[in-house]
Short mmCIF file of C-alpha atoms in Angstrom, two decimals:
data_model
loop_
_atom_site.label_atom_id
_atom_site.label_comp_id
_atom_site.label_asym_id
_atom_site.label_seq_id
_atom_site.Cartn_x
_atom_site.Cartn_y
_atom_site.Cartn_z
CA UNK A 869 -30.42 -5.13 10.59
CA UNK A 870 -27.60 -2.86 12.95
CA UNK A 871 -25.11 -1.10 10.64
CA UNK A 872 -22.47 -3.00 12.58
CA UNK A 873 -23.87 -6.45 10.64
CA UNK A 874 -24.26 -4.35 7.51
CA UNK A 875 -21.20 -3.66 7.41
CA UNK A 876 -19.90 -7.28 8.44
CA UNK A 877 -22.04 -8.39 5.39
CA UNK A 878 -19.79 -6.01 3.10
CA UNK A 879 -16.39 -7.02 4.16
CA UNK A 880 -17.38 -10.53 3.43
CA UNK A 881 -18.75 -9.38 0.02
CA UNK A 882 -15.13 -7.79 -0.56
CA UNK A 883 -13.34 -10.77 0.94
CA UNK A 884 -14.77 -13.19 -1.52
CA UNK A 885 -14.78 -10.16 -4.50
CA UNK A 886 -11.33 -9.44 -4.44
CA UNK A 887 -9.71 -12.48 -2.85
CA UNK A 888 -7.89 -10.62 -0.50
CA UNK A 889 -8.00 -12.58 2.50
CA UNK A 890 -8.11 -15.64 1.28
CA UNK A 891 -4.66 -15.57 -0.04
CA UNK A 892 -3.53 -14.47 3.12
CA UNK A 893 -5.01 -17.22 4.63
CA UNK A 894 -3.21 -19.82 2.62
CA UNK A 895 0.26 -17.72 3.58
CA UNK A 896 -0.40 -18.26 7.11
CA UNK A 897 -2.65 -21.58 7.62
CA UNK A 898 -5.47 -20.31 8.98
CA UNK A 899 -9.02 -20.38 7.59
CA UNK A 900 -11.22 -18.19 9.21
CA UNK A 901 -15.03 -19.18 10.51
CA UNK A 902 -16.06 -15.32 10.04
CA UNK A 903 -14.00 -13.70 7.09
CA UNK A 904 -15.01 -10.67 8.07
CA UNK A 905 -12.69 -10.37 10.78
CA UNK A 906 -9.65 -10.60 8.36
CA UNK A 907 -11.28 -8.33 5.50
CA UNK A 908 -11.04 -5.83 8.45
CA UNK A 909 -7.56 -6.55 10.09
CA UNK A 910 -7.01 -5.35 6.85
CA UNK A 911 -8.14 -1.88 6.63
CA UNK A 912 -5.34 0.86 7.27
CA UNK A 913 -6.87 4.30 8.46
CA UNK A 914 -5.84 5.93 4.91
CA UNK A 915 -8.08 3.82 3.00
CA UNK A 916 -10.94 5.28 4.65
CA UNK A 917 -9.73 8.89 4.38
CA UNK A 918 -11.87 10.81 2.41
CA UNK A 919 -14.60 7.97 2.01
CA UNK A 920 -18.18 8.43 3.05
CA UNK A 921 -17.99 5.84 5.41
CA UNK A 922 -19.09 7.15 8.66
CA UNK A 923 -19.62 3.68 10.51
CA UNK A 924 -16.51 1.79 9.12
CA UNK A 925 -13.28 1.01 10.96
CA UNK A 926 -9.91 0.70 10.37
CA UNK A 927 -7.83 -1.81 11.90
CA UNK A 928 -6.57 0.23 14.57
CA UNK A 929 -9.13 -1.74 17.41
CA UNK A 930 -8.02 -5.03 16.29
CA UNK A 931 -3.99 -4.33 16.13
CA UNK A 932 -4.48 -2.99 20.08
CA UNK A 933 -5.93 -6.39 21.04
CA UNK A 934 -3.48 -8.40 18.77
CA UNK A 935 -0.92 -5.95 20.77
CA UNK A 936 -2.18 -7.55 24.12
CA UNK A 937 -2.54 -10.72 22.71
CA UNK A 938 1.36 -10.85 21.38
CA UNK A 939 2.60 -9.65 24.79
CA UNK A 940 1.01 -12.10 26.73
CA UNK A 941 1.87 -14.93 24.46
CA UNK A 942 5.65 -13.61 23.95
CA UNK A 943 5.84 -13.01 27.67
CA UNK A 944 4.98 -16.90 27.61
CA UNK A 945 7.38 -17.83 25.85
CA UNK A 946 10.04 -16.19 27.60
CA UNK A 947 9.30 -17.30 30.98
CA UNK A 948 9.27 -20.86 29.65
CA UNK A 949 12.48 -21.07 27.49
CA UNK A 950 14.52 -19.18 29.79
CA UNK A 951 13.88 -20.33 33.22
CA UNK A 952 17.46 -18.80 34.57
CA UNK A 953 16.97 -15.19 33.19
CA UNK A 954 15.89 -12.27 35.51
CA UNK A 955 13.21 -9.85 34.99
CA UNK A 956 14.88 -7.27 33.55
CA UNK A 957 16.76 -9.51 31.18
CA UNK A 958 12.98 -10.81 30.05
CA UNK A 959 11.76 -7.40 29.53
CA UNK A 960 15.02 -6.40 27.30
CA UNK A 961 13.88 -9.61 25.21
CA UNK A 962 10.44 -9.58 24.73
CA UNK A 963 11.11 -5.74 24.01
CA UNK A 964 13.07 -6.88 21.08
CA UNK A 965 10.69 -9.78 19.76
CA UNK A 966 7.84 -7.42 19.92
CA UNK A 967 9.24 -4.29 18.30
CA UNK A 968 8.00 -3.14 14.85
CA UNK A 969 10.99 -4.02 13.11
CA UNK A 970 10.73 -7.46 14.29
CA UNK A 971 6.61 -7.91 13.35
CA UNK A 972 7.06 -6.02 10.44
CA UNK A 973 10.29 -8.69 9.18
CA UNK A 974 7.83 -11.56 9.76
CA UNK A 975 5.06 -9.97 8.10
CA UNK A 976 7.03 -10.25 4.71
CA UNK A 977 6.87 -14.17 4.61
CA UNK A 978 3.39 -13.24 4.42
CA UNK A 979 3.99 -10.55 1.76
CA UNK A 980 1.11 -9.13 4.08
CA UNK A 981 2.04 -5.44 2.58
CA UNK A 982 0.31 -6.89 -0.15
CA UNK A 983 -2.92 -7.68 1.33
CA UNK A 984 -3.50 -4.37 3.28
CA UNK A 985 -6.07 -2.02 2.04
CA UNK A 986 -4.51 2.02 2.25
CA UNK A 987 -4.69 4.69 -0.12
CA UNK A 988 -3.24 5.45 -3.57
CA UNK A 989 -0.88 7.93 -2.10
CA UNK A 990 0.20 5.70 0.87
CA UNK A 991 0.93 3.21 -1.72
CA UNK A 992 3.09 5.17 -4.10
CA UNK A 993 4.81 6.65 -1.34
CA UNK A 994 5.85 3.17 -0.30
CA UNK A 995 3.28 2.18 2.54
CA UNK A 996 3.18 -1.27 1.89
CA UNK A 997 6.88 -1.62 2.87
CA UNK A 998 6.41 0.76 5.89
CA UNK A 999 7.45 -0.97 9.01
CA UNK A 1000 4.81 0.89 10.74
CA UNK A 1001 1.85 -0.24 8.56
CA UNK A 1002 3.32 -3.89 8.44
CA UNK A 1003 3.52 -4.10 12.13
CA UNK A 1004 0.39 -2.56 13.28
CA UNK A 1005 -1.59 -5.09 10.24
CA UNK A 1006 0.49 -8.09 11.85
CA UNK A 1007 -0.78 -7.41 14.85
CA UNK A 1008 -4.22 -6.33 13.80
CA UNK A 1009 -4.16 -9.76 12.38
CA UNK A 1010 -3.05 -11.79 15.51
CA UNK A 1011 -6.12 -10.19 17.26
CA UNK A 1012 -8.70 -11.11 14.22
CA UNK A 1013 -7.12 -14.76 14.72
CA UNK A 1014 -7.42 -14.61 18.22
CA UNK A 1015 -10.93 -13.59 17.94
CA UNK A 1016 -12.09 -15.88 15.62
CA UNK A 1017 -9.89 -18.71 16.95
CA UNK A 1018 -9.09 -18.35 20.61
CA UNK A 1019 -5.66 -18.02 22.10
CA UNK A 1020 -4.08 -21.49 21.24
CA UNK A 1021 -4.81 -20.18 16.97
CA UNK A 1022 -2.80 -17.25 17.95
CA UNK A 1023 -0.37 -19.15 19.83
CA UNK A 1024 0.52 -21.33 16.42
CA UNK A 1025 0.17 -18.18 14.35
CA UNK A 1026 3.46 -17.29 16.43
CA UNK A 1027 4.49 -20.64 16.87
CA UNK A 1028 4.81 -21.08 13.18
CA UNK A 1029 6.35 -17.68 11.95
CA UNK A 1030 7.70 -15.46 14.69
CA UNK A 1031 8.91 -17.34 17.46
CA UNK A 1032 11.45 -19.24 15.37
CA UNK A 1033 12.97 -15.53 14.79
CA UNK A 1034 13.62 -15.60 17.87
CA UNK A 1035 17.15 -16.12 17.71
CA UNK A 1036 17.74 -13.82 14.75
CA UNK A 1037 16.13 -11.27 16.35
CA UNK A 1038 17.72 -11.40 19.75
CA UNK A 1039 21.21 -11.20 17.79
CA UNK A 1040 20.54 -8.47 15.76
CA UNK A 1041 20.70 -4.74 15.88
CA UNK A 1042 17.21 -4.12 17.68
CA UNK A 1043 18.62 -6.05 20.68
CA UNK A 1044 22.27 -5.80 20.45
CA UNK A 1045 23.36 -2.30 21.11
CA UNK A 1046 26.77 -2.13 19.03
CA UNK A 1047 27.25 1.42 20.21
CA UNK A 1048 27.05 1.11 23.89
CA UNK A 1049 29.48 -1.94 23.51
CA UNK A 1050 32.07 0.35 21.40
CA UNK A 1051 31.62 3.52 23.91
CA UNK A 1052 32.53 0.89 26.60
CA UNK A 1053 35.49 -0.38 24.97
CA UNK A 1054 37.39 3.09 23.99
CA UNK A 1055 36.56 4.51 27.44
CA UNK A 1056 37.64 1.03 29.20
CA UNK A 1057 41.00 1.87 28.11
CA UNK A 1058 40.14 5.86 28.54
CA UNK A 1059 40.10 6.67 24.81
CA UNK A 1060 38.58 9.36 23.18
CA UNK A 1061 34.72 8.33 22.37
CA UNK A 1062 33.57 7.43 18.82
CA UNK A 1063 33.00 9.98 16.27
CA UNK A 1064 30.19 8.77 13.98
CA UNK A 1065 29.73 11.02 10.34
CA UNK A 1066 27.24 10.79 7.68
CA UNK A 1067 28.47 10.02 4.16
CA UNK A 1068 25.26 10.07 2.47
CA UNK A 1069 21.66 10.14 2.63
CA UNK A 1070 19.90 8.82 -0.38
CA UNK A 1071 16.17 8.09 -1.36
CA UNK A 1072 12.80 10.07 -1.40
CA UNK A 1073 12.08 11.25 1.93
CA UNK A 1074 9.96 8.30 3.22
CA UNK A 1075 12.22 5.91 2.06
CA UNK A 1076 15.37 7.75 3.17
CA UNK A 1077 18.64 5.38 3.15
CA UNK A 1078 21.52 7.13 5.73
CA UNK A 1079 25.34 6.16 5.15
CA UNK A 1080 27.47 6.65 8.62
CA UNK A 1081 31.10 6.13 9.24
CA UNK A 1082 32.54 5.45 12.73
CA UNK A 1083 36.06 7.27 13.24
CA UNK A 1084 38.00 5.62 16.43
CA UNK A 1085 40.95 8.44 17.36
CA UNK A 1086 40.50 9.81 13.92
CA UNK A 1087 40.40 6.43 12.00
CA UNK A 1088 37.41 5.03 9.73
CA UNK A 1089 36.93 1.42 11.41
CA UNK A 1090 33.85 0.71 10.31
CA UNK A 1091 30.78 1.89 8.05
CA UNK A 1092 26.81 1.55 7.73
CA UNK A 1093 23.62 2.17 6.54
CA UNK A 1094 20.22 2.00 7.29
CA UNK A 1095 16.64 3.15 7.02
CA UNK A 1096 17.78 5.61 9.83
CA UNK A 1097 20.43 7.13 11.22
CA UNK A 1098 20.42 5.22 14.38
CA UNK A 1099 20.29 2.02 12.36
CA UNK A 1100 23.07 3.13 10.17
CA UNK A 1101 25.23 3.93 13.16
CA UNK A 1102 24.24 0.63 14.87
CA UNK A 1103 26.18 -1.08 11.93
CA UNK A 1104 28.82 1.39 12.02
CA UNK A 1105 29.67 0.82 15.53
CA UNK A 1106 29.10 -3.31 14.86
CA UNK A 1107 31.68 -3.02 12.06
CA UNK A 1108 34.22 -1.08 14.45
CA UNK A 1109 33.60 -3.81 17.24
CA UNK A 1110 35.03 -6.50 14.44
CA UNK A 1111 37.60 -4.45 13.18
CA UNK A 1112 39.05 -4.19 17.08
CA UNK A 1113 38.43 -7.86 17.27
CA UNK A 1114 40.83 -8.66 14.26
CA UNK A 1115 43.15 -5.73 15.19
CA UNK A 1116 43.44 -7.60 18.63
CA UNK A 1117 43.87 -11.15 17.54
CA UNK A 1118 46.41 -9.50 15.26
CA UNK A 1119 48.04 -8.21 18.14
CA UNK A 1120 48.10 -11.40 20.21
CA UNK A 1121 49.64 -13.49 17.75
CA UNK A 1122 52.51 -11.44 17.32
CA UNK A 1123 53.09 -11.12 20.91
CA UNK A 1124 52.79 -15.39 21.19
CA UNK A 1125 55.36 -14.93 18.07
CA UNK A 1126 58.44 -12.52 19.81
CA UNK A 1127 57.91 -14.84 22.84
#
C-alpha cells in the first residue's frame, strides 16, 4: 500500500470520525464519491505545523486548481451574460467576483470557517473569520468538487451560491472605486483633493477595525470603517459622493424655486 492511499484511508477515517465534511456537504449539495477529497480541501497549512506528518498536505494544491477552475468558469459567465462589454471591462469584473473578499462572503453561507482544520492559535487569533483562510478553503473546495465531480459539479457549486452575488458584488466597494469617483469630482471643478483622517483604530491586531473621515475643503462629508484602511476610506469617500449628491439636488431645487 503507497503512503499516498494510506493517507487517503485516514482522511476518510476522520471524515466519518468527526463529521466534518459531511456537514459541509449538506450546506452545499454535494455528496462526494471519494470523501477524501473534501477531508483534505480542508486542511489549512497551520494544522500541520508542528505535526509529524511528513507525507500529508494541506490544501494549498487543491485551492490552486479550484483557482483555475473558478477563473475559467467566472470568465464563462461573463462572456455569456454580457455580450456588449469589452475586454477590459470583463477583466475589471471577473477581478471583482473572484477576489478574496468576494469567495470569502460566500463561504459564510457555508459557515465553511467552521469546517476548516488550522491550529489552536490560528483559531483564537480569529482564523476562521480570516478572509484569507476562507477564500483559499472555498477555492480548495471548488477544485475537490471539480475533481471528484467534473466541471458541470463545479459549475452548480457556483451556480447555486456565488454567481447570484454577482450583482452585490459588482456594486460594492471591491468593484466600485468611491475614491477615484470623489478625486474626479473635486478636481472636475478644480478643487482642492480629499483629505481622508483616521479617527480610530480598534481591535487586536489581526482583527484591527480602522475609522476614517473624508474632509472636502476642510469639511467632514462623510465617514467609514473597515477591516482596513483602504476599506474604511472606500466608505468614507462613498459617504462624501452622497452627501454631494443631496447637497446638489438641494441646490437645484432652489434654483427651479427663484426661477
Amino acid at each position: 500500500m503507497t503512503k499516498k492511499s494510506v493517507i487517503k484511508k485516514i482522511l476518510k477515517y476522520w471524515f466519518r470520525r468527526h463529521g466534518k465534511g459531511e456537514g459541509l456537504e449538506q450546506k452545499i449539495g454535494y455528496v462526494f464519491r471519494e470523501p477524501s477529497l473534501l477531508a483534505h480541501a480542508l486542511i489549512h497549512r497551520s494544522w500541520l505545523s508542528g505535526k509529524n506528518l511528513p507525507y500529508w498536505e494541506n490544501n494549498e494544491r487543491l485551492e490552486f486548481l479550484g483557482d483555475s477552475v473558478l477563473n475559467m468558469l467566472v470568465t464563462e459567465y461573463l462572456y455569456k451574460t454580457y455580450p456588449e462589454s469589452s475586454e477590459g471591462e470583463l477583466s475589471k469584473r471577473k477581478s471583482a467576483i473572484v477576489s478574496g473578499h468576494a469567495l470569502a462572503q460566500t463561504s459564510l453561507a457555508w459557515d465553511l470557517g467552521s469546517f476548516v482544520r488550522i491550529a489552536k492559535g490560528e483559531a483564537r487569533m480569529g482564523g476562521r473569520l480570516k478572509e484569507s483562510i476562507l477564500s483559499d478553503a472555498f477555492e480548495a473546495v471548488l477544485g475537490a468538487v471539480f475533481l471528484d465531480g467534473g466541471i458541470e459539479e463545479a459549475r452548480k457549486l457556483l451556480v447555486r451560491f456565488h454567481f447570484p452575488r454577482i450583482e452585490e458584488i459588482l456594486s460594492g466597494p471591491e468593484f466600485v472605486n468611491y475614491k477615484s469617483q470623489l478625486l474626479e469630482y473635486m478636481q472636475g471643478l478644480a478643487l482642492p483633493v480629499p483629505e481622508y483622517r483616521i479617527l480610530s483604530e480598534t481591535g487586536p491586531e489581526h482583527l484591527k477595525v480602522f475609522e476614517m473621515e473624508v474632509y472636502l475643503q476642510g469639511v467632514a462629508c462623510g465617514r467609514g470603517k473597515g477591516n482596513s484602511k483602504k476599506k474604511a476610506e472606500q466608505e468614507a469617500a462613498r459617504q462624501a459622493l452622497q452627501y454631494l449628491a443631496k447637497e446638489q439636488e438641494k441646490k437645484s431645487e432652489s434654483e427651479s424655486l427663484n426661477v
